[in-house]
Amino acid sequence: EARVENEAARLAGREEKLRGRVYKGPKFLWTPEVVRFNNFEVGKTYIKKVILTNVSLSFNSFRVENIRATGPNATPRQSTLFDVRHKPISRIAAGVSV
């Protein structure tokens, strides 16, 4: 029962408890926090590497969602110009970066 409550709290970004230790904060940290593509050419391939680190106390997983173009001149169409590719990982252990 405590395990189910802890999992629900973790998913909601609330306090996480494991073996007497308490963690409250994000599950993952990204480096860099924001990926920017400035002055790109449509049809050309660009590669940006992002490092994802599980900073929680236990295993976690993630999923890649759609890219959203932001900025003062961003349009919804710009978001469709990008394609994200990654190697799916089922679970990431605490302290591990991928």
PDB file of N, CA and C in Angstrom:
ATOM      1  N   GLU A   1       0.826  -1.195   0.000  1.00  0.00           N
ATOM      2  CA  GLU A   1       0.000   0.000   0.000  1.00  0.00           C
ATOM      3  C   GLU A   1       0.874   1.263   0.000  1.00  0.00           C
ATOM      4  N   ALA A   2       1.919   1.276   0.835  1.00  0.00           N
ATOM      5  CA  ALA A   2       2.819   2.434   0.878  1.00  0.00           C
ATOM      6  C   ALA A   2       3.533   2.605  -0.456  1.00  0.00           C
ATOM      7  N   ARG A   3       3.842   1.479  -1.104  1.00  0.00           N
ATOM      8  CA  ARG A   3       4.524   1.533  -2.398  1.00  0.00           C
ATOM      9  C   ARG A   3       3.646   2.209  -3.450  1.00  0.00           C
ATOM     10  N   VAL A   4       2.357   1.894  -3.461  1.00  0.00           N
ATOM     11  CA  VAL A   4       1.424   2.491  -4.413  1.00  0.00           C
ATOM     12  C   VAL A   4       1.282   3.978  -4.148  1.00  0.00           C
ATOM     13  N   GLU A   5       1.188   4.368  -2.880  1.00  0.00           N
ATOM     14  CA  GLU A   5       1.079   5.787  -2.538  1.00  0.00           C
ATOM     15  C   GLU A   5       2.346   6.539  -2.942  1.00  0.00           C
ATOM     16  N   ASN A   6       3.505   5.930  -2.707  1.00  0.00           N
ATOM     17  CA  ASN A   6       4.767   6.563  -3.071  1.00  0.00           C
ATOM     18  C   ASN A   6       4.864   6.753  -4.578  1.00  0.00           C
ATOM     19  N   GLU A   7       4.431   5.752  -5.352  1.00  0.00           N
ATOM     20  CA  GLU A   7       4.456   5.854  -6.815  1.00  0.00           C
ATOM     21  C   GLU A   7       3.539   6.973  -7.300  1.00  0.00           C
ATOM     22  N   ALA A   8       2.350   7.069  -6.729  1.00  0.00           N
ATOM     23  CA  ALA A   8       1.412   8.130  -7.117  1.00  0.00           C
ATOM     24  C   ALA A   8       2.000   9.502  -6.791  1.00  0.00           C
ATOM     25  N   ALA A   9       2.635   9.625  -5.629  1.00  0.00           N
ATOM     26  CA  ALA A   9       3.252  10.899  -5.243  1.00  0.00           C
ATOM     27  C   ALA A   9       4.384  11.255  -6.195  1.00  0.00           C
ATOM     28  N   ARG A  10       5.191  10.262  -6.571  1.00  0.00           N
ATOM     29  CA  ARG A  10       6.309  10.486  -7.484  1.00  0.00           C
ATOM     30  C   ARG A  10       5.831  10.985  -8.841  1.00  0.00           C
ATOM     31  N   LEU A  11       4.772  10.356  -9.337  1.00  0.00           N
ATOM     32  CA  LEU A  11       4.239  10.757 -10.642  1.00  0.00           C
ATOM     33  C   LEU A  11       3.686  12.169 -10.615  1.00  0.00           C
ATOM     34  N   ALA A  12       3.172  12.574  -9.479  1.00  0.00           N
ATOM     35  CA  ALA A  12       2.619  13.922  -9.357  1.00  0.00           C
ATOM     36  C   ALA A  12       3.701  14.949  -9.043  1.00  0.00           C
ATOM     37  N   GLY A  13       4.962  14.513  -8.906  1.00  0.00           N
ATOM     38  CA  GLY A  13       6.056  15.440  -8.623  1.00  0.00           C
ATOM     39  C   GLY A  13       6.124  15.841  -7.169  1.00  0.00           C
ATOM     40  N   ARG A  14       5.497  15.072  -6.300  1.00  0.00           N
ATOM     41  CA  ARG A  14       5.520  15.379  -4.875  1.00  0.00           C
ATOM     42  C   ARG A  14       6.665  14.632  -4.199  1.00  0.00           C
ATOM     43  N   GLU A  15       6.696  14.739  -2.897  1.00  0.00           N
ATOM     44  CA  GLU A  15       7.736  14.125  -2.081  1.00  0.00           C
ATOM     45  C   GLU A  15       7.843  12.615  -2.313  1.00  0.00           C
ATOM     46  N   GLU A  16       9.066  12.132  -2.390  1.00  0.00           N
ATOM     47  CA  GLU A  16       9.329  10.711  -2.604  1.00  0.00           C
ATOM     48  C   GLU A  16      10.139  10.194  -1.414  1.00  0.00           C
ATOM     49  N   LYS A  17       9.740   9.054  -0.861  1.00  0.00           N
ATOM     50  CA  LYS A  17      10.440   8.479   0.288  1.00  0.00           C
ATOM     51  C   LYS A  17      10.950   7.098  -0.084  1.00  0.00           C
ATOM     52  N   LEU A  18      12.211   6.840   0.276  1.00  0.00           N
ATOM     53  CA  LEU A  18      12.802   5.542   0.001  1.00  0.00           C
ATOM     54  C   LEU A  18      13.824   5.232   1.082  1.00  0.00           C
ATOM     55  N   ARG A  19      13.582   4.173   1.837  1.00  0.00           N
ATOM     56  CA  ARG A  19      14.492   3.719   2.899  1.00  0.00           C
ATOM     57  C   ARG A  19      14.913   4.841   3.838  1.00  0.00           C
ATOM     58  N   GLY A  20      13.945   5.609   4.278  1.00  0.00           N
ATOM     59  CA  GLY A  20      14.212   6.673   5.241  1.00  0.00           C
ATOM     60  C   GLY A  20      14.700   7.978   4.647  1.00  0.00           C
ATOM     61  N   ARG A  21      14.998   7.984   3.352  1.00  0.00           N
ATOM     62  CA  ARG A  21      15.427   9.216   2.694  1.00  0.00           C
ATOM     63  C   ARG A  21      14.230   9.873   2.022  1.00  0.00           C
ATOM     64  N   VAL A  22      14.237  11.182   1.983  1.00  0.00           N
ATOM     65  CA  VAL A  22      13.136  11.937   1.379  1.00  0.00           C
ATOM     66  C   VAL A  22      13.695  12.797   0.256  1.00  0.00           C
ATOM     67  N   TYR A  23      13.014  12.780  -0.881  1.00  0.00           N
ATOM     68  CA  TYR A  23      13.406  13.610  -2.016  1.00  0.00           C
ATOM     69  C   TYR A  23      12.179  14.351  -2.512  1.00  0.00           C
ATOM     70  N   LYS A  24      12.334  15.639  -2.730  1.00  0.00           N
ATOM     71  CA  LYS A  24      11.247  16.440  -3.282  1.00  0.00           C
ATOM     72  C   LYS A  24      11.843  17.300  -4.383  1.00  0.00           C
ATOM     73  N   GLY A  25      11.393  17.092  -5.577  1.00  0.00           N
ATOM     74  CA  GLY A  25      11.917  17.859  -6.697  1.00  0.00           C
ATOM     75  C   GLY A  25      11.636  17.145  -7.991  1.00  0.00           C
ATOM     76  N   PRO A  26      12.263  17.602  -9.075  1.00  0.00           N
ATOM     77  CA  PRO A  26      12.028  16.971 -10.379  1.00  0.00           C
ATOM     78  C   PRO A  26      12.636  15.575 -10.438  1.00  0.00           C
ATOM     79  N   LYS A  27      12.080  14.728 -11.280  1.00  0.00           N
ATOM     80  CA  LYS A  27      12.613  13.383 -11.464  1.00  0.00           C
ATOM     81  C   LYS A  27      13.872  13.418 -12.321  1.00  0.00           C
ATOM     82  N   PHE A  28      13.880  14.321 -13.301  1.00  0.00           N
ATOM     83  CA  PHE A  28      14.982  14.386 -14.257  1.00  0.00           C
ATOM     84  C   PHE A  28      15.523  15.802 -14.373  1.00  0.00           C
ATOM     85  N   LEU A  29      16.804  15.889 -14.734  1.00  0.00           N
ATOM     86  CA  LEU A  29      17.419  17.149 -15.130  1.00  0.00           C
ATOM     87  C   LEU A  29      17.936  16.978 -16.550  1.00  0.00           C
ATOM     88  N   TRP A  30      17.744  17.988 -17.386  1.00  0.00           N
ATOM     89  CA  TRP A  30      18.189  17.954 -18.775  1.00  0.00           C
ATOM     90  C   TRP A  30      19.347  18.910 -18.945  1.00  0.00           C
ATOM     91  N   THR A  31      20.313  18.503 -19.764  1.00  0.00           N
ATOM     92  CA  THR A  31      21.418  19.373 -20.115  1.00  0.00           C
ATOM     93  C   THR A  31      21.565  19.344 -21.626  1.00  0.00           C
ATOM     94  N   PRO A  32      21.367  20.435 -22.316  1.00  0.00           N
ATOM     95  CA  PRO A  32      20.924  21.736 -21.831  1.00  0.00           C
ATOM     96  C   PRO A  32      19.426  21.727 -21.522  1.00  0.00           C
ATOM     97  N   GLU A  33      18.978  22.710 -20.751  1.00  0.00           N
ATOM     98  CA  GLU A  33      17.568  22.781 -20.378  1.00  0.00           C
ATOM     99  C   GLU A  33      16.685  23.131 -21.575  1.00  0.00           C
ATOM    100  N   VAL A  34      17.212  23.932 -22.497  1.00  0.00           N
ATOM    101  CA  VAL A  34      16.463  24.354 -23.685  1.00  0.00           C
ATOM    102  C   VAL A  34      17.322  24.096 -24.916  1.00  0.00           C
ATOM    103  N   VAL A  35      16.714  23.543 -25.953  1.00  0.00           N
ATOM    104  CA  VAL A  35      17.420  23.320 -27.218  1.00  0.00           C
ATOM    105  C   VAL A  35      16.873  24.329 -28.222  1.00  0.00           C
ATOM    106  N   ARG A  36      17.771  25.119 -28.779  1.00  0.00           N
ATOM    107  CA  ARG A  36      17.354  26.147 -29.737  1.00  0.00           C
ATOM    108  C   ARG A  36      17.954  25.850 -31.107  1.00  0.00           C
ATOM    109  N   PHE A  37      17.133  26.015 -32.123  1.00  0.00           N
ATOM    110  CA  PHE A  37      17.591  25.934 -33.506  1.00  0.00           C
ATOM    111  C   PHE A  37      17.354  27.309 -34.115  1.00  0.00           C
ATOM    112  N   ASN A  38      18.415  28.072 -34.256  1.00  0.00           N
ATOM    113  CA  ASN A  38      18.309  29.402 -34.848  1.00  0.00           C
ATOM    114  C   ASN A  38      18.845  29.355 -36.276  1.00  0.00           C
ATOM    115  N   ASN A  39      18.215  30.100 -37.160  1.00  0.00           N
ATOM    116  CA  ASN A  39      18.661  30.210 -38.552  1.00  0.00           C
ATOM    117  C   ASN A  39      18.828  28.848 -39.226  1.00  0.00           C
ATOM    118  N   PHE A  40      17.831  27.995 -39.062  1.00  0.00           N
ATOM    119  CA  PHE A  40      17.906  26.669 -39.673  1.00  0.00           C
ATOM    120  C   PHE A  40      17.342  26.700 -41.081  1.00  0.00           C
ATOM    121  N   GLU A  41      17.768  25.733 -41.888  1.00  0.00           N
ATOM    122  CA  GLU A  41      17.273  25.594 -43.250  1.00  0.00           C
ATOM    123  C   GLU A  41      16.366  24.366 -43.310  1.00  0.00           C
ATOM    124  N   VAL A  42      15.191  24.538 -43.872  1.00  0.00           N
ATOM    125  CA  VAL A  42      14.254  23.429 -44.017  1.00  0.00           C
ATOM    126  C   VAL A  42      14.861  22.382 -44.943  1.00  0.00           C
ATOM    127  N   GLY A  43      14.775  21.112 -44.548  1.00  0.00           N
ATOM    128  CA  GLY A  43      15.309  20.022 -45.348  1.00  0.00           C
ATOM    129  C   GLY A  43      16.718  19.605 -44.946  1.00  0.00           C
ATOM    130  N   LYS A  44      17.418  20.447 -44.198  1.00  0.00           N
ATOM    131  CA  LYS A  44      18.758  20.122 -43.747  1.00  0.00           C
ATOM    132  C   LYS A  44      18.673  19.427 -42.387  1.00  0.00           C
ATOM    133  N   THR A  45      19.577  18.477 -42.118  1.00  0.00           N
ATOM    134  CA  THR A  45      19.560  17.741 -40.866  1.00  0.00           C
ATOM    135  C   THR A  45      20.500  18.392 -39.855  1.00  0.00           C
ATOM    136  N   TYR A  46      19.976  18.602 -38.661  1.00  0.00           N
ATOM    137  CA  TYR A  46      20.752  19.146 -37.550  1.00  0.00           C
ATOM    138  C   TYR A  46      20.644  18.167 -36.387  1.00  0.00           C
ATOM    139  N   ILE A  47      21.710  18.013 -35.644  1.00  0.00           N
ATOM    140  CA  ILE A  47      21.706  17.102 -34.506  1.00  0.00           C
ATOM    141  C   ILE A  47      22.055  17.876 -33.248  1.00  0.00           C
ATOM    142  N   LYS A  48      21.239  17.717 -32.224  1.00  0.00           N
ATOM    143  CA  LYS A  48      21.502  18.312 -30.916  1.00  0.00           C
ATOM    144  C   LYS A  48      21.437  17.191 -29.895  1.00  0.00           C
ATOM    145  N   LYS A  49      22.457  17.079 -29.072  1.00  0.00           N
ATOM    146  CA  LYS A  49      22.504  16.048 -28.051  1.00  0.00           C
ATOM    147  C   LYS A  49      21.973  16.617 -26.735  1.00  0.00           C
ATOM    148  N   VAL A  50      21.100  15.849 -26.085  1.00  0.00           N
ATOM    149  CA  VAL A  50      20.540  16.233 -24.797  1.00  0.00           C
ATOM    150  C   VAL A  50      20.851  15.118 -23.810  1.00  0.00           C
ATOM    151  N   ILE A  51      21.364  15.474 -22.655  1.00  0.00           N
ATOM    152  CA  ILE A  51      21.660  14.485 -21.617  1.00  0.00           C
ATOM    153  C   ILE A  51      20.559  14.553 -20.564  1.00  0.00           C
ATOM    154  N   LEU A  52      19.987  13.418 -20.264  1.00  0.00           N
ATOM    155  CA  LEU A  52      18.901  13.303 -19.301  1.00  0.00           C
ATOM    156  C   LEU A  52      19.416  12.522 -18.102  1.00  0.00           C
ATOM    157  N   THR A  53      19.297  13.087 -16.890  1.00  0.00           N
ATOM    158  CA  THR A  53      19.788  12.437 -15.673  1.00  0.00           C
ATOM    159  C   THR A  53      18.642  12.227 -14.704  1.00  0.00           C
ATOM    160  N   ASN A  54      18.490  11.005 -14.221  1.00  0.00           N
ATOM    161  CA  ASN A  54      17.492  10.679 -13.211  1.00  0.00           C
ATOM    162  C   ASN A  54      18.046  11.126 -11.861  1.00  0.00           C
ATOM    163  N   VAL A  55      17.488  12.194 -11.297  1.00  0.00           N
ATOM    164  CA  VAL A  55      17.971  12.734 -10.030  1.00  0.00           C
ATOM    165  C   VAL A  55      17.090  12.341  -8.849  1.00  0.00           C
ATOM    166  N   SER A  56      16.147  11.445  -9.069  1.00  0.00           N
ATOM    167  CA  SER A  56      15.276  10.990  -7.989  1.00  0.00           C
ATOM    168  C   SER A  56      15.943   9.850  -7.228  1.00  0.00           C
ATOM    169  N   LEU A  57      15.206   9.243  -6.313  1.00  0.00           N
ATOM    170  CA  LEU A  57      15.739   8.161  -5.482  1.00  0.00           C
ATOM    171  C   LEU A  57      15.523   6.775  -6.063  1.00  0.00           C
ATOM    172  N   SER A  58      14.747   6.670  -7.134  1.00  0.00           N
ATOM    173  CA  SER A  58      14.413   5.342  -7.646  1.00  0.00           C
ATOM    174  C   SER A  58      14.361   5.340  -9.171  1.00  0.00           C
ATOM    175  N   PHE A  59      14.021   4.185  -9.732  1.00  0.00           N
ATOM    176  CA  PHE A  59      13.874   4.050 -11.184  1.00  0.00           C
ATOM    177  C   PHE A  59      12.792   4.985 -11.693  1.00  0.00           C
ATOM    178  N   ASN A  60      12.977   5.520 -12.895  1.00  0.00           N
ATOM    179  CA  ASN A  60      11.973   6.349 -13.557  1.00  0.00           C
ATOM    180  C   ASN A  60      12.013   6.090 -15.049  1.00  0.00           C
ATOM    181  N   SER A  61      10.970   6.495 -15.715  1.00  0.00           N
ATOM    182  CA  SER A  61      10.917   6.404 -17.174  1.00  0.00           C
ATOM    183  C   SER A  61      10.446   7.747 -17.720  1.00  0.00           C
ATOM    184  N   PHE A  62      10.585   7.918 -19.015  1.00  0.00           N
ATOM    185  CA  PHE A  62      10.162   9.165 -19.646  1.00  0.00           C
ATOM    186  C   PHE A  62       9.647   8.866 -21.040  1.00  0.00           C
ATOM    187  N   ARG A  63       8.994   9.837 -21.625  1.00  0.00           N
ATOM    188  CA  ARG A  63       8.566   9.722 -23.018  1.00  0.00           C
ATOM    189  C   ARG A  63       8.797  11.067 -23.689  1.00  0.00           C
ATOM    190  N   VAL A  64       9.071  11.002 -24.966  1.00  0.00           N
ATOM    191  CA  VAL A  64       9.300  12.211 -25.743  1.00  0.00           C
ATOM    192  C   VAL A  64       7.967  12.663 -26.314  1.00  0.00           C
ATOM    193  N   GLU A  65       7.629  13.910 -26.073  1.00  0.00           N
ATOM    194  CA  GLU A  65       6.392  14.471 -26.591  1.00  0.00           C
ATOM    195  C   GLU A  65       6.702  15.372 -27.780  1.00  0.00           C
ATOM    196  N   ASN A  66       5.677  15.878 -28.393  1.00  0.00           N
ATOM    197  CA  ASN A  66       5.848  16.735 -29.564  1.00  0.00           C
ATOM    198  C   ASN A  66       6.657  17.985 -29.233  1.00  0.00           C
ATOM    199  N   ILE A  67       7.405  18.433 -30.209  1.00  0.00           N
ATOM    200  CA  ILE A  67       8.164  19.671 -30.065  1.00  0.00           C
ATOM    201  C   ILE A  67       7.202  20.843 -30.216  1.00  0.00           C
ATOM    202  N   ARG A  68       7.475  21.874 -29.443  1.00  0.00           N
ATOM    203  CA  ARG A  68       6.640  23.061 -29.504  1.00  0.00           C
ATOM    204  C   ARG A  68       7.538  24.251 -29.820  1.00  0.00           C
ATOM    205  N   ALA A  69       7.273  24.921 -30.927  1.00  0.00           N
ATOM    206  CA  ALA A  69       8.032  26.120 -31.281  1.00  0.00           C
ATOM    207  C   ALA A  69       7.616  27.250 -30.350  1.00  0.00           C
ATOM    208  N   THR A  70       8.608  27.961 -29.821  1.00  0.00           N
ATOM    209  CA  THR A  70       8.314  29.071 -28.914  1.00  0.00           C
ATOM    210  C   THR A  70       9.036  30.318 -29.384  1.00  0.00           C
ATOM    211  N   GLY A  71       8.642  31.424 -28.847  1.00  0.00           N
ATOM    212  CA  GLY A  71       9.279  32.689 -29.189  1.00  0.00           C
ATOM    213  C   GLY A  71       8.258  33.665 -29.714  1.00  0.00           C
ATOM    214  N   PRO A  72       8.646  34.918 -29.848  1.00  0.00           N
ATOM    215  CA  PRO A  72       7.696  35.962 -30.252  1.00  0.00           C
ATOM    216  C   PRO A  72       7.144  35.779 -31.667  1.00  0.00           C
ATOM    217  N   ASN A  73       7.912  35.145 -32.554  1.00  0.00           N
ATOM    218  CA  ASN A  73       7.463  34.975 -33.940  1.00  0.00           C
ATOM    219  C   ASN A  73       7.139  33.520 -34.284  1.00  0.00           C
ATOM    220  N   ALA A  74       7.016  32.669 -33.279  1.00  0.00           N
ATOM    221  CA  ALA A  74       6.777  31.234 -33.520  1.00  0.00           C
ATOM    222  C   ALA A  74       5.374  31.001 -34.078  1.00  0.00           C
ATOM    223  N   THR A  75       5.288  30.044 -34.989  1.00  0.00           N
ATOM    224  CA  THR A  75       3.992  29.661 -35.558  1.00  0.00           C
ATOM    225  C   THR A  75       3.786  28.160 -35.321  1.00  0.00           C
ATOM    226  N   PRO A  76       2.538  27.693 -35.264  1.00  0.00           N
ATOM    227  CA  PRO A  76       2.289  26.260 -35.092  1.00  0.00           C
ATOM    228  C   PRO A  76       2.951  25.412 -36.180  1.00  0.00           C
ATOM    229  N   ARG A  77       3.041  25.945 -37.411  1.00  0.00           N
ATOM    230  CA  ARG A  77       3.641  25.198 -38.513  1.00  0.00           C
ATOM    231  C   ARG A  77       5.115  24.891 -38.257  1.00  0.00           C
ATOM    232  N   GLN A  78       5.826  25.788 -37.576  1.00  0.00           N
ATOM    233  CA  GLN A  78       7.240  25.566 -37.303  1.00  0.00           C
ATOM    234  C   GLN A  78       7.472  24.300 -36.476  1.00  0.00           C
ATOM    235  N   SER A  79       6.546  23.976 -35.607  1.00  0.00           N
ATOM    236  CA  SER A  79       6.688  22.773 -34.789  1.00  0.00           C
ATOM    237  C   SER A  79       6.664  21.512 -35.636  1.00  0.00           C
ATOM    238  N   THR A  80       6.027  21.555 -36.800  1.00  0.00           N
ATOM    239  CA  THR A  80       5.939  20.373 -37.666  1.00  0.00           C
ATOM    240  C   THR A  80       7.204  20.154 -38.489  1.00  0.00           C
ATOM    241  N   LEU A  81       8.133  21.092 -38.461  1.00  0.00           N
ATOM    242  CA  LEU A  81       9.355  20.980 -39.248  1.00  0.00           C
ATOM    243  C   LEU A  81      10.412  20.109 -38.581  1.00  0.00           C
ATOM    244  N   PHE A  82      10.187  19.730 -37.331  1.00  0.00           N
ATOM    245  CA  PHE A  82      11.186  18.991 -36.565  1.00  0.00           C
ATOM    246  C   PHE A  82      10.731  17.569 -36.293  1.00  0.00           C
ATOM    247  N   ASP A  83      11.712  16.682 -36.222  1.00  0.00           N
ATOM    248  CA  ASP A  83      11.472  15.275 -35.934  1.00  0.00           C
ATOM    249  C   ASP A  83      12.460  14.851 -34.856  1.00  0.00           C
ATOM    250  N   VAL A  84      11.954  14.312 -33.759  1.00  0.00           N
ATOM    251  CA  VAL A  84      12.824  13.874 -32.668  1.00  0.00           C
ATOM    252  C   VAL A  84      13.021  12.378 -32.766  1.00  0.00           C
ATOM    253  N   ARG A  85      14.273  11.952 -32.708  1.00  0.00           N
ATOM    254  CA  ARG A  85      14.585  10.524 -32.732  1.00  0.00           C
ATOM    255  C   ARG A  85      15.437  10.199 -31.520  1.00  0.00           C
ATOM    256  N   HIS A  86      15.105   9.114 -30.877  1.00  0.00           N
ATOM    257  CA  HIS A  86      15.873   8.674 -29.717  1.00  0.00           C
ATOM    258  C   HIS A  86      15.734   7.175 -29.557  1.00  0.00           C
ATOM    259  N   LYS A  87      16.637   6.597 -28.805  1.00  0.00           N
ATOM    260  CA  LYS A  87      16.560   5.174 -28.504  1.00  0.00           C
ATOM    261  C   LYS A  87      15.672   5.014 -27.278  1.00  0.00           C
ATOM    262  N   PRO A  88      14.527   4.340 -27.406  1.00  0.00           N
ATOM    263  CA  PRO A  88      13.639   4.169 -26.255  1.00  0.00           C
ATOM    264  C   PRO A  88      14.323   3.380 -25.130  1.00  0.00           C
ATOM    265  N   ILE A  89      14.112   3.842 -23.922  1.00  0.00           N
ATOM    266  CA  ILE A  89      14.646   3.192 -22.732  1.00  0.00           C
ATOM    267  C   ILE A  89      13.466   2.948 -21.797  1.00  0.00           C
ATOM    268  N   SER A  90      13.343   1.722 -21.299  1.00  0.00           N
ATOM    269  CA  SER A  90      12.179   1.423 -20.473  1.00  0.00           C
ATOM    270  C   SER A  90      12.264   2.081 -19.097  1.00  0.00           C
ATOM    271  N   ARG A  91      13.399   1.941 -18.418  1.00  0.00           N
ATOM    272  CA  ARG A  91      13.550   2.537 -17.092  1.00  0.00           C
ATOM    273  C   ARG A  91      14.987   3.014 -16.911  1.00  0.00           C
ATOM    274  N   ILE A  92      15.125   4.095 -16.139  1.00  0.00           N
ATOM    275  CA  ILE A  92      16.443   4.647 -15.871  1.00  0.00           C
ATOM    276  C   ILE A  92      16.664   4.614 -14.358  1.00  0.00           C
ATOM    277  N   ALA A  93      17.754   4.008 -13.921  1.00  0.00           N
ATOM    278  CA  ALA A  93      18.061   3.909 -12.503  1.00  0.00           C
ATOM    279  C   ALA A  93      18.426   5.281 -11.934  1.00  0.00           C
ATOM    280  N   ALA A  94      18.248   5.441 -10.634  1.00  0.00           N
ATOM    281  CA  ALA A  94      18.599   6.687  -9.948  1.00  0.00           C
ATOM    282  C   ALA A  94      20.071   7.017 -10.172  1.00  0.00           C
ATOM    283  N   GLY A  95      20.353   8.261 -10.513  1.00  0.00           N
ATOM    284  CA  GLY A  95      21.723   8.710 -10.713  1.00  0.00           C
ATOM    285  C   GLY A  95      22.303   8.451 -12.084  1.00  0.00           C
ATOM    286  N   VAL A  96      21.557   7.806 -12.954  1.00  0.00           N
ATOM    287  CA  VAL A  96      22.070   7.440 -14.283  1.00  0.00           C
ATOM    288  C   VAL A  96      21.707   8.522 -15.303  1.00  0.00           C
ATOM    289  N   SER A  97      22.643   8.805 -16.206  1.00  0.00           N
ATOM    290  CA  SER A  97      22.410   9.753 -17.305  1.00  0.00           C
ATOM    291  C   SER A  97      22.372   8.991 -18.610  1.00  0.00           C
ATOM    292  N   VAL A  98      21.516   9.416 -19.509  1.00  0.00           N
ATOM    293  CA  VAL A  98      21.425   8.818 -20.841  1.00  0.00           C
ATOM    294  C   VAL A  98      21.445   9.909 -21.882  1.00  0.00           C
TER     295      VAL A  98
END
